[in-house]
Coordinates of C-alpha atoms in Angstrom, one line a residue:
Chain A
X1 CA 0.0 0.0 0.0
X2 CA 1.3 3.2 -0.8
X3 CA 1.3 6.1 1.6
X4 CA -0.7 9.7 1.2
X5 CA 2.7 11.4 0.2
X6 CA 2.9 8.6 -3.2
X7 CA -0.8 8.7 -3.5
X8 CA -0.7 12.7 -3.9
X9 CA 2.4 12.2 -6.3
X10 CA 0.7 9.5 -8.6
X11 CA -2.2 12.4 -8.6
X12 CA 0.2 15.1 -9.6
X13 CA 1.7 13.0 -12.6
X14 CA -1.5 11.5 -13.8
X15 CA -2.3 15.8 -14.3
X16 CA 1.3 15.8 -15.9
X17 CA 0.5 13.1 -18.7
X18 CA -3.1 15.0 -19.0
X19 CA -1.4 18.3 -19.7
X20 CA 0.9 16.4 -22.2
X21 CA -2.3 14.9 -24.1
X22 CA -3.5 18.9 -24.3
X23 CA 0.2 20.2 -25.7
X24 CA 0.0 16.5 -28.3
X25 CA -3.5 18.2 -29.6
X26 CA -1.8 22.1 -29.9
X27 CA 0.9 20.4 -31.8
X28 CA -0.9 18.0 -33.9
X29 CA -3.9 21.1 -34.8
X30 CA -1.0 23.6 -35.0
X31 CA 0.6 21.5 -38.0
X32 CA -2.9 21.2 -39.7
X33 CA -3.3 25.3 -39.3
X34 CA 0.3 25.5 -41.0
X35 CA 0.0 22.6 -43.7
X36 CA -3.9 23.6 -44.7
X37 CA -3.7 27.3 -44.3
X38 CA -6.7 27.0 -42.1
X39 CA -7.4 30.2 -40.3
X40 CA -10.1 28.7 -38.0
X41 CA -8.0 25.7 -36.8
X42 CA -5.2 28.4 -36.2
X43 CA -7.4 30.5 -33.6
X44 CA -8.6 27.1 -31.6
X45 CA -4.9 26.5 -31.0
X46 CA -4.8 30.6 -29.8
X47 CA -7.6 30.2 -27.9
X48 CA -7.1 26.5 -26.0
X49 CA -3.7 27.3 -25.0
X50 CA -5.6 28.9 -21.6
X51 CA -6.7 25.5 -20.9
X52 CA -3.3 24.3 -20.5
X53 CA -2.2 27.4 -18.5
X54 CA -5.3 27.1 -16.0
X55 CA -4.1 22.8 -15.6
X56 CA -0.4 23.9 -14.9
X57 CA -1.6 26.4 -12.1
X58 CA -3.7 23.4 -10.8
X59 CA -0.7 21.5 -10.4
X60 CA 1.4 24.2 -9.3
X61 CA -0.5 24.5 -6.4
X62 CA -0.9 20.1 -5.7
X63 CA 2.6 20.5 -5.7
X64 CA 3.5 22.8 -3.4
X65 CA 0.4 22.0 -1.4
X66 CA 2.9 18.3 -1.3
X67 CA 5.4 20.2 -0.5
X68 CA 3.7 22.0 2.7
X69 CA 1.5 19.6 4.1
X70 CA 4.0 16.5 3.8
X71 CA 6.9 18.1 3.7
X72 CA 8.6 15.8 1.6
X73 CA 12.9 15.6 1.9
X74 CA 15.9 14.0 -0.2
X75 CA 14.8 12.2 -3.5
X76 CA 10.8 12.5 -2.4
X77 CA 11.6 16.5 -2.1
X78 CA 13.4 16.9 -5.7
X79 CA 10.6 14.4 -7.4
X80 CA 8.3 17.2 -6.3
X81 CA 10.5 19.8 -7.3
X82 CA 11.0 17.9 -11.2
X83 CA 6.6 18.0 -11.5
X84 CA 7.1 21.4 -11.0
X85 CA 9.2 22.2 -13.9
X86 CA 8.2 19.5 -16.0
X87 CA 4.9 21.1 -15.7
X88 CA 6.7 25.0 -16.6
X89 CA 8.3 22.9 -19.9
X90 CA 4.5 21.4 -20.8
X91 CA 3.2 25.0 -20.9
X92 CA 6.1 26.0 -23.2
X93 CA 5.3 23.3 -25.2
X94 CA 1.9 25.1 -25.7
X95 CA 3.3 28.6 -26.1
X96 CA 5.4 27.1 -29.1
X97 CA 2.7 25.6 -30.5
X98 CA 0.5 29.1 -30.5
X99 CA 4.1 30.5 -32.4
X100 CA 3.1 27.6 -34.9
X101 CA -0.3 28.8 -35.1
X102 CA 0.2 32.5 -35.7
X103 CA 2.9 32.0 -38.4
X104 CA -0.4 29.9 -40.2
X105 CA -2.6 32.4 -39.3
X106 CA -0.2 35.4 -40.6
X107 CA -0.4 33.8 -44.1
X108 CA -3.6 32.9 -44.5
X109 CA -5.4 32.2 -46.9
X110 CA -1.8 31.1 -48.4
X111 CA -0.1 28.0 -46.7
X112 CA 3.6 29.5 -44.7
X113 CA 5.0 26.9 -45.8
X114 CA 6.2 26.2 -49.9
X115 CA 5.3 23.1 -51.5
X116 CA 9.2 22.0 -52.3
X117 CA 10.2 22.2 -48.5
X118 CA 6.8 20.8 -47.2
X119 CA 8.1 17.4 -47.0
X120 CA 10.8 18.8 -44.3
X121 CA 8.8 20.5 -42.6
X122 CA 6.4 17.4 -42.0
X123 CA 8.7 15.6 -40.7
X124 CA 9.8 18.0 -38.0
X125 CA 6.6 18.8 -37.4
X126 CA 5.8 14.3 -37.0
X127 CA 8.6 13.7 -35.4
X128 CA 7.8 16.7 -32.6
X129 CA 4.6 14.9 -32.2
X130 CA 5.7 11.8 -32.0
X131 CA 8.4 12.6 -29.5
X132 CA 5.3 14.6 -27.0
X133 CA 3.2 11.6 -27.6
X134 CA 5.9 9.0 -26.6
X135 CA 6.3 11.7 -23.8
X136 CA 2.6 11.0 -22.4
X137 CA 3.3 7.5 -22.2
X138 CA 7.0 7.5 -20.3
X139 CA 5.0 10.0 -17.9
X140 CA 2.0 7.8 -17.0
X141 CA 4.0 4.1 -17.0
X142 CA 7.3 6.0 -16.0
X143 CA 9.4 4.3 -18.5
X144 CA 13.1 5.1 -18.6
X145 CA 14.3 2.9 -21.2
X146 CA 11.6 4.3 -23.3
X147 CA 12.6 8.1 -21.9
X148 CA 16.5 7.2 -22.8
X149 CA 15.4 6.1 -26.2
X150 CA 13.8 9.5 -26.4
X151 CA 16.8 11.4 -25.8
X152 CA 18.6 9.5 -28.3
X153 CA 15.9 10.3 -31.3
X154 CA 16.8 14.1 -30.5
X155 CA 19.3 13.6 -33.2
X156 CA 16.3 13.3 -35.8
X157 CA 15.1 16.5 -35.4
X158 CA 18.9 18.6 -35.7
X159 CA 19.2 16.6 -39.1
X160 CA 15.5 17.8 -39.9
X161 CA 17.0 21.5 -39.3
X162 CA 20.0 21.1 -40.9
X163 CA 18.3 19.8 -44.1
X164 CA 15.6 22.3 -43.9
X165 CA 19.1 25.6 -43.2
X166 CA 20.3 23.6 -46.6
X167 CA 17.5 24.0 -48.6
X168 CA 16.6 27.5 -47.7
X169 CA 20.1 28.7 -48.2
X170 CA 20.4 26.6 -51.5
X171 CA 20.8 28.2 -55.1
X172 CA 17.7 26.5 -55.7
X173 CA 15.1 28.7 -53.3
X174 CA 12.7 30.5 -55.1
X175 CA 9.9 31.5 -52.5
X176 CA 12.3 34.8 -51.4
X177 CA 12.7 35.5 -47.7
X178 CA 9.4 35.6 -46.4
X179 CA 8.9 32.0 -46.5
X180 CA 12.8 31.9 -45.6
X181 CA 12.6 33.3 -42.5
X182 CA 9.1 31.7 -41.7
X183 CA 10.5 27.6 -42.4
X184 CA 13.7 29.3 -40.2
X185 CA 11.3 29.8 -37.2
X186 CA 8.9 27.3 -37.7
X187 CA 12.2 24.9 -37.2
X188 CA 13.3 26.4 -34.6
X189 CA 9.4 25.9 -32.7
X190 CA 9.2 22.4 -33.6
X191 CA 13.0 22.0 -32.7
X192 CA 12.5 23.6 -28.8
X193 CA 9.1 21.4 -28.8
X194 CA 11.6 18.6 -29.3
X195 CA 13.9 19.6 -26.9
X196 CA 11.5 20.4 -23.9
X197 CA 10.3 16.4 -24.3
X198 CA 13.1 15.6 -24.1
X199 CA 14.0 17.1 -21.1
X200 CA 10.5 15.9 -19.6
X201 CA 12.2 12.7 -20.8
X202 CA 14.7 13.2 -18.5
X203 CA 13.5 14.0 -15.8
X204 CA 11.4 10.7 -15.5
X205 CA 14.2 9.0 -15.7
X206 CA 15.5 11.2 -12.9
X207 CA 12.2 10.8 -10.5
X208 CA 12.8 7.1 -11.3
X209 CA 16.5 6.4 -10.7
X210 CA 17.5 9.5 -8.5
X211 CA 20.1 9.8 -11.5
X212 CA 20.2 12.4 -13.9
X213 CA 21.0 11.4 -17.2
X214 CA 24.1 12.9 -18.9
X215 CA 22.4 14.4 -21.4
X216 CA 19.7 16.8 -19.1
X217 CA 18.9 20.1 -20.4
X218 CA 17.5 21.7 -17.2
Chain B
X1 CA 18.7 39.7 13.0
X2 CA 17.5 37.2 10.5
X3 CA 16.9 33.8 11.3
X4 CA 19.1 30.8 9.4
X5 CA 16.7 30.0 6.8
X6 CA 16.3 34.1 5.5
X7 CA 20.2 34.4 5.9
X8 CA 20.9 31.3 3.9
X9 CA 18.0 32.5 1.2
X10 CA 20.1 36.0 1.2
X11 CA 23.3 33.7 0.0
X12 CA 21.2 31.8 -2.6
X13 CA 19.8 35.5 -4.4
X14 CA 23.2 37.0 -3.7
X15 CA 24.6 34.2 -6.2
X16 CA 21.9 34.3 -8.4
X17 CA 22.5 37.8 -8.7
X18 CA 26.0 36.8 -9.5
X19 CA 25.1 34.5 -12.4
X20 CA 23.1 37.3 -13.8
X21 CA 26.4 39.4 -14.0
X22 CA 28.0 36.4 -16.3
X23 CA 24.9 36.1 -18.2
X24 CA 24.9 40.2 -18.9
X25 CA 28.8 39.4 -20.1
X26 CA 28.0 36.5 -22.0
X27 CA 24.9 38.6 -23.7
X28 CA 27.8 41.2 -23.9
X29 CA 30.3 39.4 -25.1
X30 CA 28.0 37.9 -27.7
X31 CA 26.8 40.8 -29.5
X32 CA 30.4 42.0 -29.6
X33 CA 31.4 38.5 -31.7
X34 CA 28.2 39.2 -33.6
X35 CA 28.7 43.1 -34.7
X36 CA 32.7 42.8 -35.4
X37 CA 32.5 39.2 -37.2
X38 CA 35.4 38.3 -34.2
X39 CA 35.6 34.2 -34.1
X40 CA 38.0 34.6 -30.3
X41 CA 35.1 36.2 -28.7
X42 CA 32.5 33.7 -29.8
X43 CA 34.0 31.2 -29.2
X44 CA 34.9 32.7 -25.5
X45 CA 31.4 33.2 -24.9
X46 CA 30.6 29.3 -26.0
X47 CA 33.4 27.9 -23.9
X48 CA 32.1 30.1 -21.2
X49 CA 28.8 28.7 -20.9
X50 CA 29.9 26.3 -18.6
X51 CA 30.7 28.5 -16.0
X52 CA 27.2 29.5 -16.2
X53 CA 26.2 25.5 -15.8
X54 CA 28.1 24.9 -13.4
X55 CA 26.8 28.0 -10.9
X56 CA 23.4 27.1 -11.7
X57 CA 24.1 23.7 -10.2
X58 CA 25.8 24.8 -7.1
X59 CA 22.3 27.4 -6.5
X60 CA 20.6 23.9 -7.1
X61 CA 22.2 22.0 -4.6
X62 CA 22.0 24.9 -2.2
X63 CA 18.0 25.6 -2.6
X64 CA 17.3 21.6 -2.5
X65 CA 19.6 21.8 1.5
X66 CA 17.4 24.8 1.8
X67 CA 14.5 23.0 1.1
X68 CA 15.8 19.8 3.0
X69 CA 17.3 21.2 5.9
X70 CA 14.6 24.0 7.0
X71 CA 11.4 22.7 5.6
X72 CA 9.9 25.9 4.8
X73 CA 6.2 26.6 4.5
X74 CA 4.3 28.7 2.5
X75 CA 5.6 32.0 1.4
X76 CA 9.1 30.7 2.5
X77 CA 8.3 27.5 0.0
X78 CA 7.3 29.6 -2.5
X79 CA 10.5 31.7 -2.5
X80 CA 12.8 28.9 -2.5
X81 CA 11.4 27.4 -5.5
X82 CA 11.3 30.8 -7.1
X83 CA 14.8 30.9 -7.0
X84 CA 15.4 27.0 -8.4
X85 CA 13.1 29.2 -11.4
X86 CA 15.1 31.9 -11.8
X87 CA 18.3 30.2 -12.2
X88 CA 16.8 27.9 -14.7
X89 CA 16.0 31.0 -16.7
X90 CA 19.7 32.6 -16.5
X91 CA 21.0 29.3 -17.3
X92 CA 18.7 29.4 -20.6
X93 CA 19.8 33.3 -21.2
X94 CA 23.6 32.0 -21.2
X95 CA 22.2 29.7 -23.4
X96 CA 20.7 32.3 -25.6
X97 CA 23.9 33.9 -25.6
X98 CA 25.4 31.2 -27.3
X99 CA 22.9 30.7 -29.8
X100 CA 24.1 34.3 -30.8
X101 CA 27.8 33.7 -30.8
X102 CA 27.4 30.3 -32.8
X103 CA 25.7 32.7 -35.7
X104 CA 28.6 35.4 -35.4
X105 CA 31.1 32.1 -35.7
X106 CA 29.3 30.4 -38.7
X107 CA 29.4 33.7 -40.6
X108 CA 32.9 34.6 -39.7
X109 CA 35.2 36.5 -41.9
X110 CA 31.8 37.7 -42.9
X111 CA 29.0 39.8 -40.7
X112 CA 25.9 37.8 -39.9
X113 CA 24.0 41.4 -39.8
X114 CA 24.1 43.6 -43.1
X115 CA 24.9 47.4 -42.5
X116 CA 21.4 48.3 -43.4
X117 CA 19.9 46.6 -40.3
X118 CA 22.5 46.5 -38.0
X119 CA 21.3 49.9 -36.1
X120 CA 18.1 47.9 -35.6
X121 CA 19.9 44.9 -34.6
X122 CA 22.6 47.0 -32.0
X123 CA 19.0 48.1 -30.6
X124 CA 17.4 44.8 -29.5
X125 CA 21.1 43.9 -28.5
X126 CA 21.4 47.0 -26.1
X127 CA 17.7 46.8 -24.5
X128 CA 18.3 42.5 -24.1
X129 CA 21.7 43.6 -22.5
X130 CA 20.0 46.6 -20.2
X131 CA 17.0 44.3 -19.1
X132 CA 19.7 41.8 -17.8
X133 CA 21.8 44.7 -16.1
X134 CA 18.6 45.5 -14.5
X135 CA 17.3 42.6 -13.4
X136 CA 20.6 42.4 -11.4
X137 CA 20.3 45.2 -9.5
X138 CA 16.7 43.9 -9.0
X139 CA 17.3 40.8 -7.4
X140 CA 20.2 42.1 -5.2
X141 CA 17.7 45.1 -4.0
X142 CA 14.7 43.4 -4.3
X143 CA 13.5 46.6 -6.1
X144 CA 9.8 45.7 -6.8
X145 CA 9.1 49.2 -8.5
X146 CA 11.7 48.5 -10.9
X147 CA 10.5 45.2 -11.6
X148 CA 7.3 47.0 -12.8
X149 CA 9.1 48.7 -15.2
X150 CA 11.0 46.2 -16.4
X151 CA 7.9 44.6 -17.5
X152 CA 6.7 47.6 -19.2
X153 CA 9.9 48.2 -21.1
X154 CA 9.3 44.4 -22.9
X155 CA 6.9 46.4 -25.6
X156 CA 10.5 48.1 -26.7
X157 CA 11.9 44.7 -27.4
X158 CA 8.3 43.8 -29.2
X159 CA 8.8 47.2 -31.1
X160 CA 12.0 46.9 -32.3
X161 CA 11.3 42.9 -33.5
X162 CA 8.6 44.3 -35.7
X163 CA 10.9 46.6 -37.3
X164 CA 13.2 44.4 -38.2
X165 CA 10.6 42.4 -39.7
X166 CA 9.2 45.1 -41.9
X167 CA 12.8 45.5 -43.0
X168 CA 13.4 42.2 -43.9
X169 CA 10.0 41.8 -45.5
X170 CA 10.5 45.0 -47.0
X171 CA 11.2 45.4 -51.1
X172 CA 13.9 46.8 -50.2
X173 CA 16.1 44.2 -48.5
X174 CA 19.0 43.4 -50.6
X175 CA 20.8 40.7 -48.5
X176 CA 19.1 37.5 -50.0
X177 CA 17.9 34.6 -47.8
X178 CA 21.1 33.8 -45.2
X179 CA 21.0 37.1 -44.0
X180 CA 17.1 37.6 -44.0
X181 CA 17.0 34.2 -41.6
X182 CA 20.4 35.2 -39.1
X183 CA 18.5 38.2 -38.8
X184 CA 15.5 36.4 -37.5
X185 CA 16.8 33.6 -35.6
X186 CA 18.8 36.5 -33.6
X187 CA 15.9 38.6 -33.0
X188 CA 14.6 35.5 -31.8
X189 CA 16.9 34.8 -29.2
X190 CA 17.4 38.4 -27.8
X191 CA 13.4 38.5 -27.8
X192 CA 13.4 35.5 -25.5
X193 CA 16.4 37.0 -23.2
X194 CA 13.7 40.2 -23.2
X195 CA 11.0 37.6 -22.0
X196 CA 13.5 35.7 -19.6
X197 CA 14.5 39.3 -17.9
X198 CA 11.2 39.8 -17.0
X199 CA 10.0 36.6 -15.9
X200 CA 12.7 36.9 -13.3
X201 CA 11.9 40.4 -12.4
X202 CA 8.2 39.3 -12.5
X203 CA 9.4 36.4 -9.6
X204 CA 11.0 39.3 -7.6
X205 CA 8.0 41.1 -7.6
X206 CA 6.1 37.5 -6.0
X207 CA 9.3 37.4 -3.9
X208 CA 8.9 40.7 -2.1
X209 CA 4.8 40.8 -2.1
X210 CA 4.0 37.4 -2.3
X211 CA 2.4 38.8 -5.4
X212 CA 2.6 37.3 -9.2
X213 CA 2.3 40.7 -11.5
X214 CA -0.5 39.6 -14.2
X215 CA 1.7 39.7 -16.7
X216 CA 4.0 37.0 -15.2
X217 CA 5.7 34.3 -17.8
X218 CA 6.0 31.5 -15.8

């Protein structure tokens, strides 16, 4: 049986992997916004990234209600201490996806995103997904061969970027710099979406082990 | 005379203030690299980094003994773990930094920013570089008022990454694609030193009054 302290933590974590199912949505409808030019997608992702800022206040205050009432110490203290940023990197998450959804909404009814370098930009855009959907799943079942796997498929998404710098800056661009410098910032989004799961990543494998991986971003 | 916990609390802002001062150098440093094309600076600034990393973790380890040793409550909690926040965020600045010397190095013999925008450019540099100098003095006086401000001056930052926008964008921009997306990418990352500055200042404010300003990025 576990005591009141684990049962409150289990309770914080299950809110953790709920607020990673809302950022998986913003990500997933952000993409549509971009790929399909669709203005009304676009604004939903605007508009429900308050959702995701009211459920990390929620959990804000579980945890440091934890903190207070149980007055946790060692390894139980900096578990507590991890939900709290975890949850600050899941409301990033969101913020990057409303970037996402303004760049779509600032070209509508055109698509931000040329035909030629579309294929790129999928794949960043699938493999950020991805990489917050395995995220959910290493939360809730607290997975750290699956959260070290993670870290390692970071490496995807810098080739993604670097293929995408190539083709912009190649002799063969012919969509000028407005759809230069909006591919350059859509990569970058996707690319610190990648990175914060990752670092969610690691810090399972942290609240699991009491070990930080090598590779934490903090 | 102040009590263990406040006198040890004191020490922690006393070093975060210090990391603050090699973040404002890094920052510095950076946009030095960036204007003159200098490759020894940049790469100064990179190698520095660590020093940054490795402060951060020693403020770590001192707000977890905190934490540990004195089991705060309430306000007190709230404080402590506003601090393990704010050095996350000047870690991520020195980070920042380095994002901007690594564009300088890439583009060495050569300056990343064309002569045209540069004034613009020496502008967001200047105000990212201000808000950090400020922020110093704002954690080391816990100078609420100033906080405010600081918060208020974040539309200049906004302001001035329009502007370069509408240059970029503009029929007049002359400096093809790699220039058009440096440009970007660094008003990207001395826009989210901007936000970072006043997220810390905003913690300051919650600090002092126990108080989140509305506008506060957590």
């Amino acid at each position: 049986m576990r005591d009141a302290f684990h049962e409150e933590l289990d309770a914080v974590f299950g809110d953790l992997a709920s607020i990673c199912g809302l950022v998986e949505t913003a990500v997933s409808q952000a993409t549509k916004a971009l790929l399909e030019g669709d203005i009304d997608i676009a604004e939903q992702v605007i508009s429900s990234d308050e959702q995701i800022d009211r459920a990390r206040e929620a959990v804000e205050d579980q945890a440091f209600a934890l903190l207070s009432l149980q007055q946790p110490v060692a390894g139980d203290l900096r578990v507590v201490v991890a939900a709290l940023r975890m949850v600050t990197e899941l409301e990033r998450m969101g913020d990057l996806s409303v970037h996402v959804a303004k760049i779509a909404r600032l070209r509508v009814p055109n698509v931000a995103v040329p035909g030629e370098i579309a294929p790129t930009m999928v794949k960043m855009a699938e493999t950020a997904e991805d990489m917050v959907s395995r995220v959910q799943k290493i939360i809730v079942q607290r997975d750290v061969s699956a959260a070290i796997e993670l870290g390692r498929d970071d490496e995807i998404m810098d080739q993604l970027r670097r293929a995408s710098f190539t083709q912009l800056l190649g002799d063969d661009w012919e969509h000028g710099v407005e759809a230069a410098v909006d591919v350059a910032l859509l990569g970058r989004y996707y690319e610190r979406i990648a990175d914060h799961a990752v670092s969610i990543a690691n810090r399972v494998v942290f609240v699991v082990t009491g070990e930080n991986p090598r590779s934490l971003d903090s």
